[in-house]
Short mmCIF file of C-alpha atoms in Angstrom, two decimals:
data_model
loop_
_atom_site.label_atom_id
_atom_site.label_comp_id
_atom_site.label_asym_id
_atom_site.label_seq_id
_atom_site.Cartn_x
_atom_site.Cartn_y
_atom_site.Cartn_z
CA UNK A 231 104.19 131.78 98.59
CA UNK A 232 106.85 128.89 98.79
CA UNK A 233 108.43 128.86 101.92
CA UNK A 234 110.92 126.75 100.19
CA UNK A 235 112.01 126.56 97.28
CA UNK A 236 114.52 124.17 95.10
CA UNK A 237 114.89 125.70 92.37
CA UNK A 238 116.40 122.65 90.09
CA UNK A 239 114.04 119.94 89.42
CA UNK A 240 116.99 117.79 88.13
CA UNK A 241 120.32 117.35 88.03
CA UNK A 242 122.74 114.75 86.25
CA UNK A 243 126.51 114.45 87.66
CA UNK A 244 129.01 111.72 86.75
CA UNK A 245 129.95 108.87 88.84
CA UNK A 246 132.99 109.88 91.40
CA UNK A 247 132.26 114.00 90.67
CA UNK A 248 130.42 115.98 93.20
CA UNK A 249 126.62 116.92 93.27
CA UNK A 250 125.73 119.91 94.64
CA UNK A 251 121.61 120.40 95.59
CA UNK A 252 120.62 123.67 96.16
CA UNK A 253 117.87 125.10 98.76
CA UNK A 254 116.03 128.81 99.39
CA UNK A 255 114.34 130.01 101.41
CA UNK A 256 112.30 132.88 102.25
CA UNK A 257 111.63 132.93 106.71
CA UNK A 258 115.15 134.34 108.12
CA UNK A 259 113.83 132.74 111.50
CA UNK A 260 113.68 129.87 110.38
CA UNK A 261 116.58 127.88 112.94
CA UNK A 262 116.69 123.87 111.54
CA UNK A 263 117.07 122.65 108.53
CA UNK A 264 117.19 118.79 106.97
CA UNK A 265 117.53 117.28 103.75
CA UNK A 266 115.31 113.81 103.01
CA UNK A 267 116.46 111.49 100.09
CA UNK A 268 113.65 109.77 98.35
CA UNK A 269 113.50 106.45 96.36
CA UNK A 270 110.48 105.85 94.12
CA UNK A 271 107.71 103.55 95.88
CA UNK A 272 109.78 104.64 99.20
CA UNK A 273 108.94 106.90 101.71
CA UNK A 274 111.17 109.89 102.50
CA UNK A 275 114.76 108.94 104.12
CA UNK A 276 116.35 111.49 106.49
CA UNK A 277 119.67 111.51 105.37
CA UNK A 278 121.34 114.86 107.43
CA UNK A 279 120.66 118.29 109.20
CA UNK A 280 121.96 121.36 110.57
CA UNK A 281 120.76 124.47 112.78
CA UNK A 282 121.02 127.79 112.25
CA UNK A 283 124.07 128.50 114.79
CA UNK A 284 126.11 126.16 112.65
CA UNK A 285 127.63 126.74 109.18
CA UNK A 286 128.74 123.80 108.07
CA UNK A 287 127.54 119.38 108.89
CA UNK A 288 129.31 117.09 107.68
CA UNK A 289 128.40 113.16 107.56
CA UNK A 290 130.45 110.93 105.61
CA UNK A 291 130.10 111.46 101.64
CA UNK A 292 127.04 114.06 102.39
CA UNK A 293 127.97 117.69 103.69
CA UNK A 294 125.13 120.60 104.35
CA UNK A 295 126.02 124.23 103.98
CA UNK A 296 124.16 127.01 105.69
CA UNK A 297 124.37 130.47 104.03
CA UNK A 298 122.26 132.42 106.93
CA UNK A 299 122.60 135.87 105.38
CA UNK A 300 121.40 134.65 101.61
CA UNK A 301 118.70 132.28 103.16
CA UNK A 302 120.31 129.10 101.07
CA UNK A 303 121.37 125.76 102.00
CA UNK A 304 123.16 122.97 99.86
CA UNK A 305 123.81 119.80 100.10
CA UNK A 306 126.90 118.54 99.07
CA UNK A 307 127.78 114.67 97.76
CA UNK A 308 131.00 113.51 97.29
CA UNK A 309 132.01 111.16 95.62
CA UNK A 310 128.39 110.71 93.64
CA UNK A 311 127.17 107.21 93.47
CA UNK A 312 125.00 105.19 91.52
CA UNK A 313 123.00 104.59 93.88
CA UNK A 314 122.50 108.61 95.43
CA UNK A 315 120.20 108.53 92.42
CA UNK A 316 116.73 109.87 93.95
CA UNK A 317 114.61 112.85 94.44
CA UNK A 318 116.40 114.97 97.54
CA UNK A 319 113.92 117.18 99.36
CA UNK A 320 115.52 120.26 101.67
CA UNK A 321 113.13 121.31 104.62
CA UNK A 322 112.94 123.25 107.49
CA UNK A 323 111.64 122.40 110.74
CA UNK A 324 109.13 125.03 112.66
CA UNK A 325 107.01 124.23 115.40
CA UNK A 326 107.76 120.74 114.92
CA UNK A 327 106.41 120.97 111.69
CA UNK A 328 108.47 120.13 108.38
CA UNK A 329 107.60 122.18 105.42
CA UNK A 330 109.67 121.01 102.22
CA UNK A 331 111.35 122.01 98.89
CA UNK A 332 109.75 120.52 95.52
CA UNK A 333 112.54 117.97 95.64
CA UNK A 334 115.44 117.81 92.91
CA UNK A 335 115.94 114.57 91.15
CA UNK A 336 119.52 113.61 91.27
CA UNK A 337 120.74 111.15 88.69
CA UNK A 338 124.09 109.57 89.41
CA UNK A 339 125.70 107.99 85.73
CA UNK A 340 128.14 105.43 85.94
CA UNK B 93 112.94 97.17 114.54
CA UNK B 94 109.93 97.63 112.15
CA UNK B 95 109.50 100.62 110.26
CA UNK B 96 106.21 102.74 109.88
CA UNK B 97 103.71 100.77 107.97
CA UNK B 98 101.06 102.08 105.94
CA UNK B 99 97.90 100.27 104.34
CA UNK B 100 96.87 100.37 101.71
CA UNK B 101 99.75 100.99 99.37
CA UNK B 102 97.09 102.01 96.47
CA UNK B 103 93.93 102.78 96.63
CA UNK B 104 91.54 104.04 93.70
CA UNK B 105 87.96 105.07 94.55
CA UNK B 106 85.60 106.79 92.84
CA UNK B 107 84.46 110.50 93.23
CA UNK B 108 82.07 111.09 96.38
CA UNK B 109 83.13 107.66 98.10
CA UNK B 110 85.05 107.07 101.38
CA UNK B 111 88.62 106.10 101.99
CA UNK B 112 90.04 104.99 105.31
CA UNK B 113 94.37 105.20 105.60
CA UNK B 114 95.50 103.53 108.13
CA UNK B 115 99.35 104.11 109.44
CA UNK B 116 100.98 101.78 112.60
CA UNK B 117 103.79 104.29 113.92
CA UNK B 118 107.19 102.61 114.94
CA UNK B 119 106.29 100.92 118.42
CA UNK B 120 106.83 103.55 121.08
CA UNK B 121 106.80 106.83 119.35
CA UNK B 122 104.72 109.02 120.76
CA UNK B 123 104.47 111.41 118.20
CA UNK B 124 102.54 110.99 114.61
CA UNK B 125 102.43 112.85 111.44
CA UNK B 126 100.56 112.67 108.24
CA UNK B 127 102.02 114.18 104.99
CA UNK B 128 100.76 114.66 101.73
CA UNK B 129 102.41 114.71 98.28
CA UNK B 130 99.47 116.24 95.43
CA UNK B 131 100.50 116.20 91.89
CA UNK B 132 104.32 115.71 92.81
CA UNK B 133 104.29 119.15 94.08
CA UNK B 134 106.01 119.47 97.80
CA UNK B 135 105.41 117.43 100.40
CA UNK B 136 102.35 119.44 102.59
CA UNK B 137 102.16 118.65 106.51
CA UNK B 138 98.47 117.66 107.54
CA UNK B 139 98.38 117.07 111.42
CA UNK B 140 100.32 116.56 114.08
CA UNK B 141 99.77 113.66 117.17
CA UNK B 142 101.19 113.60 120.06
CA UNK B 143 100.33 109.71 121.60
CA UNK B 144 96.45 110.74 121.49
CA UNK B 145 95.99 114.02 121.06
CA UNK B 146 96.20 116.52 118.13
CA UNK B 147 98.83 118.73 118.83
CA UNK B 148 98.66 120.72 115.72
CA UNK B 149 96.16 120.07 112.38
CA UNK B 150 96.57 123.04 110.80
CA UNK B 151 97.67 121.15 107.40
CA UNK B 152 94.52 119.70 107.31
CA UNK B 153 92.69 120.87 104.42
CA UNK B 154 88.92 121.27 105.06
CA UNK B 155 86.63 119.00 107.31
CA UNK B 156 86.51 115.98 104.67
CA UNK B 157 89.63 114.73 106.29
CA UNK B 158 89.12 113.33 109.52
CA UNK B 159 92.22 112.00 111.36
CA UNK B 160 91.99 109.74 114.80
CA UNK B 161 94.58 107.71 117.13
CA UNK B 162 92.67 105.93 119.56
CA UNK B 163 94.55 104.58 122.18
CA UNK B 164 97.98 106.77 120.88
CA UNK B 165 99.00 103.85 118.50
CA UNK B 166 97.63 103.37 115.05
CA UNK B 167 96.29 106.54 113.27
CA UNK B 168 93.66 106.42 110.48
CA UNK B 169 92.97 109.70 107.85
CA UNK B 170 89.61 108.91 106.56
CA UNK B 171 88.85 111.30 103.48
CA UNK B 172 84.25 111.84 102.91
CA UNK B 173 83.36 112.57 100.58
CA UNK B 174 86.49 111.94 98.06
CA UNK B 175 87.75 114.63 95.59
CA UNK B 176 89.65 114.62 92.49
CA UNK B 177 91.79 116.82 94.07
CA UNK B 178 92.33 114.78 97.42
CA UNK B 179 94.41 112.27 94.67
CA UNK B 180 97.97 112.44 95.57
CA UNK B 181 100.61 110.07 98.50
CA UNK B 182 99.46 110.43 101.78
CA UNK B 183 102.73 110.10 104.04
CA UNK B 184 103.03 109.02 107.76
CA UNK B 185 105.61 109.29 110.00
CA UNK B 186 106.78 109.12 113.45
CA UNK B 187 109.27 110.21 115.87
CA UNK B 188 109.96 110.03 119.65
CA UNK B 189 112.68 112.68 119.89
CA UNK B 190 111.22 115.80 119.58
CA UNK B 191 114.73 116.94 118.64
CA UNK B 192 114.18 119.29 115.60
CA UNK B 193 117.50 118.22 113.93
CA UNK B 194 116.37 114.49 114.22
CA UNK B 195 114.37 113.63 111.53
CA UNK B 196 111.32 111.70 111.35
CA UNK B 197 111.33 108.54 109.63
CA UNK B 198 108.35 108.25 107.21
CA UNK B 199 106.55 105.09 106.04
CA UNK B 200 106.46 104.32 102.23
CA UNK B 201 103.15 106.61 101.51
CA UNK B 202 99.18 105.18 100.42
CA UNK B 203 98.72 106.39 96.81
CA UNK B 204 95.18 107.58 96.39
CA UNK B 205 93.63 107.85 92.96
CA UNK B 206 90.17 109.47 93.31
CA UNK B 207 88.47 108.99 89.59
#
């Protein structure tokens, strides 16, 4: 009974393309939503978020999509880096409680 | 300024022993989390401080785990008796805007290894 749900457990894009992370979930009430980058050894990073009266956030190379009426978010990166390589968790925030995705591992080739 | 810190970075016990986690928030956040990752599944919310107080444990998952914050600064998660199952990253984090959209920023995790 995943709340949410990334469906990908990797993903490999080339250097300069764009990555595209995918997120679903189930609670249609569900009003903010962030995505966490994660480095091995490293604690998660916040990297960018968006609430359910928005569409669209955009923050440098990293834009979020919100899809209200299929329940999905993405996360787009563009251009991919190296160094984007990590595990990228989506989550939602309820009650001031985060519950996350099982993470997709981006790797990033040069 | 400093990050969240949490000690120890590792820790392997044995079965049916005790394990104390201790996390040191950023310096002026009132609010406290702890996190756990089992088996690389999803990252599972445990409790919930705010300064001294639990504001929400509902993550917590049966009365082996015992989380305190004395004084609304450090927090310890003390696990007794130890599982196999209890092995996983135990995650803290704080905040001082409760701002939804503002994310918490989370130390690097305490890997337990219960044998």
């Amino acid at each position: 009974d995943q709340q949410v749900k990334q469906n990908s457990p990797s993903l490999s894009v080339q250097e300069g393309r764009i990555s595209i992370l995918n997120c679903d979930y189930t609670n249609s009430m569900f009003d903010y939503f962030l995505w966490y980058k994660k480095y091995p050894a490293e604690g998660p990073t916040f990297l960018i978020s968006i609430s359910s009266i928005k569409d669209k956030n955009e923050d440098g190379r990293f834009t979020v999509f919100l899809n209200k009426s299929a329940k999905h978010l993405s996360l787009h990166i563009v251009p991919s880096q190296p160094g984007d390589s990590a595990v990228y968790f989506c989550a939602v925030n309820a009650g001031n409680m985060l519950t996350f995705g099982g993470g997709t591992r981006l790797m990033v080739k040069p | 300024e400093a990050g969240v810190t949490q000690f120890p970075s590792h820790s392997v016990i044995e079965k049916g022993q005790t394990v104390t986690l201790r996390c040191d928030p950023i310096s002026g956040h009132d609010n406290l989390y702890w996190y756990r990752r089992v088996m690389g599944k999803e990252i599972k919310f445990l409790l919930h401080f705010v300064k001294e107080s639990k504001q929400d444990e509902s993550g917590m998952p049966n009365n082996r785990f015992l989380a305190e914050r004395t004084g609304g600064t450090y927090s310890t998660l003390k696990v007794q008796p130890a599982e196999l199952e209890d092995s996983g990253v135990y995650f803290c984090a704080s905040s001082q805007n409760r701002n939804p959209l503002y994310g918490y920023t989370f130390g690097s995790g305490t890997r337990l290894t219960v044998v």
